[in-house]
XYZ file of C-alpha atoms in Angstrom:
356
model
C 4.726 4.200 -21.246
C 1.473 5.303 -19.226
C 1.281 8.562 -21.475
C 0.912 6.456 -24.690
C -1.768 4.389 -23.234
C -3.963 7.450 -21.976
C -3.185 9.402 -25.195
C -4.597 6.574 -27.168
C -7.954 6.482 -25.295
C -8.376 10.023 -23.928
C -8.109 13.566 -24.976
C -8.945 15.566 -21.676
C -5.683 16.402 -19.794
C -7.375 16.560 -16.228
C -8.994 13.080 -16.943
C -5.650 11.706 -18.062
C -3.884 12.998 -15.085
C -6.542 11.749 -12.690
C -6.323 8.261 -14.244
C -2.398 8.628 -14.084
C -2.644 8.691 -10.417
C -3.551 5.016 -10.352
C -0.221 4.345 -12.280
C 1.966 5.904 -9.663
C -0.011 5.215 -6.541
C 2.382 3.912 -3.917
C 5.261 4.188 -6.429
C 8.295 6.455 -6.411
C 7.668 7.085 -9.949
C 6.380 9.801 -12.378
C 3.754 9.242 -15.116
C 6.645 9.617 -17.375
C 8.578 6.752 -15.803
C 8.783 3.598 -18.246
C 6.750 0.647 -17.020
C 4.199 3.084 -15.158
C 1.425 1.897 -17.426
C 1.498 -1.369 -15.927
C 0.639 -0.230 -12.436
C -2.354 1.515 -13.861
C -3.665 -1.717 -15.409
C -2.703 -3.580 -12.206
C -5.042 -1.441 -10.351
C -8.057 -2.264 -12.489
C -7.429 -6.143 -12.281
C -10.291 -8.324 -11.252
C -13.862 -7.325 -10.434
C -15.990 -6.233 -7.444
C -19.506 -7.601 -7.224
C -19.507 -8.378 -11.063
C -18.077 -4.989 -11.958
C -14.785 -5.239 -13.835
C -12.088 -3.068 -12.308
C -14.181 -1.656 -9.754
C -13.073 -0.550 -6.201
C -15.209 -0.320 -2.979
C -15.244 0.648 0.663
C -15.252 -1.957 3.362
C -18.141 -1.553 5.778
C -16.636 -1.002 9.331
C -13.223 0.158 7.790
C -10.462 -1.874 6.340
C -9.876 -3.742 9.527
C -13.357 -5.346 9.062
C -11.879 -7.134 6.047
C -9.055 -8.716 8.168
C -11.731 -9.712 10.718
C -13.879 -11.320 8.057
C -10.967 -13.261 6.768
C -10.139 -14.177 10.510
C -13.667 -15.428 11.209
C -13.649 -17.651 8.074
C -10.300 -19.147 9.262
C -11.451 -19.854 12.836
C -14.681 -21.354 11.532
C -12.326 -23.943 9.807
C -10.278 -24.562 12.999
C -7.532 -22.053 12.778
C -6.192 -20.452 15.854
C -5.148 -16.855 15.674
C -2.842 -15.381 18.150
C -2.646 -11.492 17.818
C 0.193 -9.372 19.316
C 2.488 -12.341 19.382
C 5.619 -11.226 17.433
C 7.683 -13.864 15.704
C 11.393 -13.361 16.071
C 12.581 -16.317 13.843
C 11.688 -19.309 11.807
C 12.715 -22.716 13.521
C 14.859 -24.804 11.099
C 15.586 -28.575 11.188
C 18.968 -30.291 10.680
C 18.527 -30.159 6.875
C 17.434 -26.497 6.899
C 13.741 -26.965 6.607
C 11.190 -24.927 8.357
C 9.812 -26.628 11.422
C 7.886 -23.765 13.047
C 8.461 -20.407 14.679
C 9.811 -18.848 17.827
C 7.879 -15.941 19.321
C 9.508 -13.053 21.170
C 8.566 -14.455 24.509
C 10.412 -17.550 23.673
C 7.478 -19.793 22.955
C 8.215 -22.380 20.149
C 5.412 -23.090 17.806
C 6.127 -26.348 15.777
C 4.606 -26.965 12.404
C 5.408 -28.758 9.010
C 4.892 -25.627 7.041
C 5.400 -21.950 7.613
C 3.694 -19.214 5.456
C 4.872 -15.576 5.885
C 2.855 -12.667 4.553
C 5.443 -10.379 6.105
C 7.712 -8.580 3.508
C 10.353 -10.515 1.838
C 13.005 -8.221 3.645
C 11.560 -9.231 7.109
C 11.035 -12.907 6.120
C 14.484 -13.532 4.691
C 16.718 -10.830 6.212
C 15.485 -10.927 9.821
C 13.769 -14.267 10.527
C 16.151 -16.476 8.692
C 19.846 -16.818 9.522
C 21.618 -15.495 6.397
C 23.959 -18.532 6.298
C 20.940 -20.769 5.493
C 20.286 -18.970 2.275
C 21.940 -18.653 -1.032
C 24.186 -15.642 -1.243
C 22.658 -14.426 -4.458
C 19.169 -14.730 -3.044
C 20.130 -12.575 -0.002
C 21.683 -10.135 -2.376
C 18.599 -9.930 -4.528
C 16.254 -9.322 -1.400
C 18.699 -6.628 -0.351
C 18.490 -4.937 -3.527
C 14.742 -4.807 -3.881
C 13.612 -1.248 -4.656
C 11.362 -0.459 -1.541
C 11.246 3.451 -2.049
C 7.757 4.803 -1.337
C 6.395 8.251 -1.754
C 3.351 7.736 0.433
C 2.242 9.874 3.450
C -1.162 8.758 4.690
C -3.164 11.365 6.681
C -6.208 10.453 8.580
C -8.529 13.381 9.432
C -11.460 13.959 11.632
C -13.707 16.850 10.635
C -17.001 18.241 12.108
C -18.817 18.725 8.610
C -18.548 17.578 5.121
C -16.049 19.288 2.760
C -17.827 21.765 0.334
C -15.987 21.912 -2.961
C -16.123 25.031 -5.107
C -16.794 22.803 -8.109
C -19.815 21.148 -6.466
C -21.006 23.068 -3.266
C -22.846 21.140 -0.661
C -26.594 21.422 -0.340
C -28.149 23.722 2.271
C -29.070 20.653 4.516
C -25.503 19.551 4.524
C -26.329 16.145 3.347
C -23.781 14.031 1.371
C -23.853 14.472 -2.371
C -22.772 11.759 -5.022
C -19.216 13.042 -5.322
C -18.678 12.564 -1.554
C -19.026 8.850 -1.869
C -16.209 8.774 -4.556
C -12.397 8.963 -4.718
C -11.627 12.744 -5.145
C -8.257 13.611 -6.784
C -6.764 16.965 -6.257
C -3.738 18.660 -7.809
C -4.352 16.480 -10.782
C -5.085 19.044 -13.404
C -2.173 17.756 -15.655
C 0.310 14.985 -15.780
C 3.053 17.610 -15.567
C 1.831 18.568 -12.149
C 2.317 14.907 -11.119
C 5.770 14.852 -12.542
C 6.926 18.076 -10.802
C 5.516 16.572 -7.462
C 7.699 13.467 -8.109
C 10.687 15.722 -9.045
C 10.497 17.514 -5.687
C 10.738 14.272 -3.786
C 13.616 12.956 -5.721
C 15.563 16.032 -4.615
C 14.634 15.230 -0.901
C 11.832 17.833 -0.567
C 8.080 16.875 0.169
C 5.977 17.867 -2.849
C 5.064 21.614 -2.693
C 1.886 20.694 -4.581
C 1.312 17.075 -3.750
C -0.960 14.611 -5.326
C -3.899 14.035 -3.090
C -6.543 11.316 -3.096
C -9.359 12.055 -0.858
C -12.028 9.685 0.271
C -14.848 10.142 2.887
C -15.586 6.561 4.001
C -18.000 7.742 6.729
C -20.377 8.919 4.069
C -21.246 5.449 3.161
C -20.533 3.970 6.575
C -21.883 6.441 9.125
C -20.730 4.105 12.040
C -17.177 5.420 11.482
C -17.800 8.892 12.976
C -20.309 10.664 15.418
C -23.405 12.133 13.812
C -22.683 15.208 11.628
C -18.963 14.325 11.729
C -16.805 12.475 9.176
C -13.448 10.870 8.708
C -11.398 11.810 5.765
C -8.643 9.565 4.372
C -5.929 11.356 2.443
C -3.455 9.212 0.468
C -0.699 11.754 -0.551
C 2.392 11.830 -2.689
C 5.317 12.419 -2.847
C 7.237 12.369 0.147
C 10.885 10.991 0.423
C 11.744 8.556 3.375
C 14.806 10.711 4.104
C 14.549 14.493 3.702
C 17.337 16.668 1.964
C 20.546 16.936 3.990
C 19.903 13.586 5.617
C 17.183 15.054 7.962
C 14.726 12.753 9.580
C 10.947 13.270 9.698
C 10.427 14.974 13.029
C 7.080 16.472 14.362
C 7.812 19.779 12.788
C 8.486 18.113 9.392
C 5.417 16.146 9.609
C 3.124 19.067 10.529
C 4.645 21.448 7.851
C 3.851 18.838 5.140
C 0.297 18.104 6.482
C -0.171 21.883 6.474
C 0.770 22.030 2.876
C -1.659 19.280 2.005
C -4.387 20.947 3.854
C -3.607 24.351 2.136
C -4.262 22.661 -1.168
C -7.514 21.047 -0.156
C -8.530 24.641 1.209
C -8.076 25.937 -2.281
C -10.541 23.398 -3.700
C -12.924 23.297 -0.521
C -12.730 26.699 1.390
C -13.349 26.007 5.123
C -11.863 22.577 5.193
C -9.038 23.687 7.587
C -11.487 25.121 9.928
C -13.468 21.848 10.003
C -10.506 19.715 11.147
C -10.747 18.475 14.815
C -7.950 15.934 14.531
C -5.279 14.465 12.300
C -2.882 11.521 12.300
C 0.176 11.828 10.004
C 1.907 8.681 8.746
C 5.127 9.373 6.683
C 7.000 6.551 5.059
C 9.181 5.880 8.176
C 5.966 5.763 10.233
C 4.505 3.177 7.873
C 7.604 1.168 8.112
C 7.817 1.324 11.902
C 4.029 0.757 12.656
C 3.153 -1.887 9.996
C 6.403 -3.431 8.962
C 6.257 -2.111 5.310
C 9.941 -1.851 3.923
C 10.595 1.710 3.187
C 6.939 2.428 3.973
C 6.064 0.569 0.565
C 2.344 -0.555 0.577
C 3.293 -3.343 -1.979
C 6.376 -4.649 -0.066
C 8.560 -3.521 -3.029
C 8.107 -1.447 -6.190
C 5.807 -2.794 -8.703
C 8.279 -2.032 -11.475
C 8.589 -4.462 -14.525
C 11.996 -5.743 -13.044
C 10.419 -6.741 -9.777
C 7.190 -8.526 -11.145
C 6.137 -11.829 -12.402
C 8.893 -14.447 -12.380
C 11.277 -11.771 -10.678
C 9.001 -11.266 -7.631
C 10.503 -11.525 -5.085
C 13.446 -13.137 -6.889
C 14.151 -14.935 -9.970
C 13.320 -18.748 -9.550
C 11.472 -18.137 -6.430
C 8.171 -16.545 -7.965
C 6.229 -19.815 -7.184
C 5.701 -18.989 -3.339
C 8.311 -21.511 -2.359
C 11.629 -20.203 -0.926
C 15.053 -21.546 -0.595
C 14.016 -22.753 2.760
C 11.890 -26.024 2.335
C 8.540 -25.657 3.975
C 8.766 -21.901 4.079
C 6.457 -19.921 1.704
C 5.911 -16.257 0.968
C 2.285 -15.264 0.681
C 2.143 -11.368 0.975
C 2.361 -8.445 -1.362
C 6.014 -9.205 -1.939
C 5.167 -12.298 -3.745
C 3.536 -12.578 -7.248
C 1.220 -10.927 -8.458
C 2.098 -7.986 -5.961
C -0.008 -5.550 -4.040
C -3.500 -4.515 -3.846
C -6.394 -5.724 -1.548
C -7.071 -8.879 -3.669
C -5.720 -11.878 -1.662
C -4.287 -13.454 -4.970
C -0.851 -13.977 -3.482
C -2.248 -15.498 -0.272
C -4.662 -17.955 -2.231
C -2.039 -19.000 -4.690
C 0.601 -19.692 -2.015
C -1.940 -21.669 -0.068
C -2.670 -23.910 -3.106
C 1.161 -24.440 -3.394
C 1.486 -25.166 0.272
C -1.479 -27.580 0.378
C -0.047 -29.497 -2.640
C 3.231 -29.810 -0.821
C 1.613 -30.821 2.403
C 0.038 -33.792 0.712
C 3.585 -35.295 0.096
C 4.957 -34.759 3.534
């Protein structure tokens, strides 16, 4: 249990609760949920520029990371076709992958196919079900993809000034503006209550908020004097109580709740807002293809990790379809901006390619 890990190392309840947010981030789980301790440790895996467990901002925004990978690939001769949706994987007589068919009807032939789409899209939408073992299909259908995340992107005309650390008179950024700022995290019981709200179909009345201001370190993201604020918030159910869907009124009501909370910590925040973009779990699924809006393509619970990710006997990146490999967050070792699943899958695919 997460609580046991944190109690072993720390005494301060606000510190424990703040660290606990990394154990439930992207997960429909409470700090009291068995197995939540793993997710905390997953988020401090690896290193950044020699610092173990460190995180960082990507200059130019997260899209710049995709562009950097794309440039490296094209330098080695790769051809990238954006906005070309794949409608299914081409299969040969013996059921092996032979390429893909695009929505416009174009066929792209290849000896291997690697998919970093979710397991649900890859195996339930792009492959005919009769080509897959029934128990495999059932396992993919049963993957827990619940997500509590609503992402709110905000444009503001000045830096937030927090009661705990007011801005300087010149309005210049202070050290805490460069950090990840956690709100409504004074105690783990607050997080548990926010989770409980969502399990009953209600957006949290006092949501967990992780606030970042990337434009402080990367001024090119916003006009002079203005900033972009990224809000990663929980908990919001995919379907609201009574089977209601997320309409514009529900979206705005939840965003207003989040902004009211921030206002308590940083008076004047609401008046500084000049634009906002609200992405609920259904929006994240519709726009980015994340099943259930889950940023990890499936829960990071212990029953969906290691040899069981995405399904028992298929954690080694190969799939029941010869020549088709899974290389996204739904494969081992799971989510996070680390590229481990992609690298590992590429190594397996290269090994197999040599024997074709």
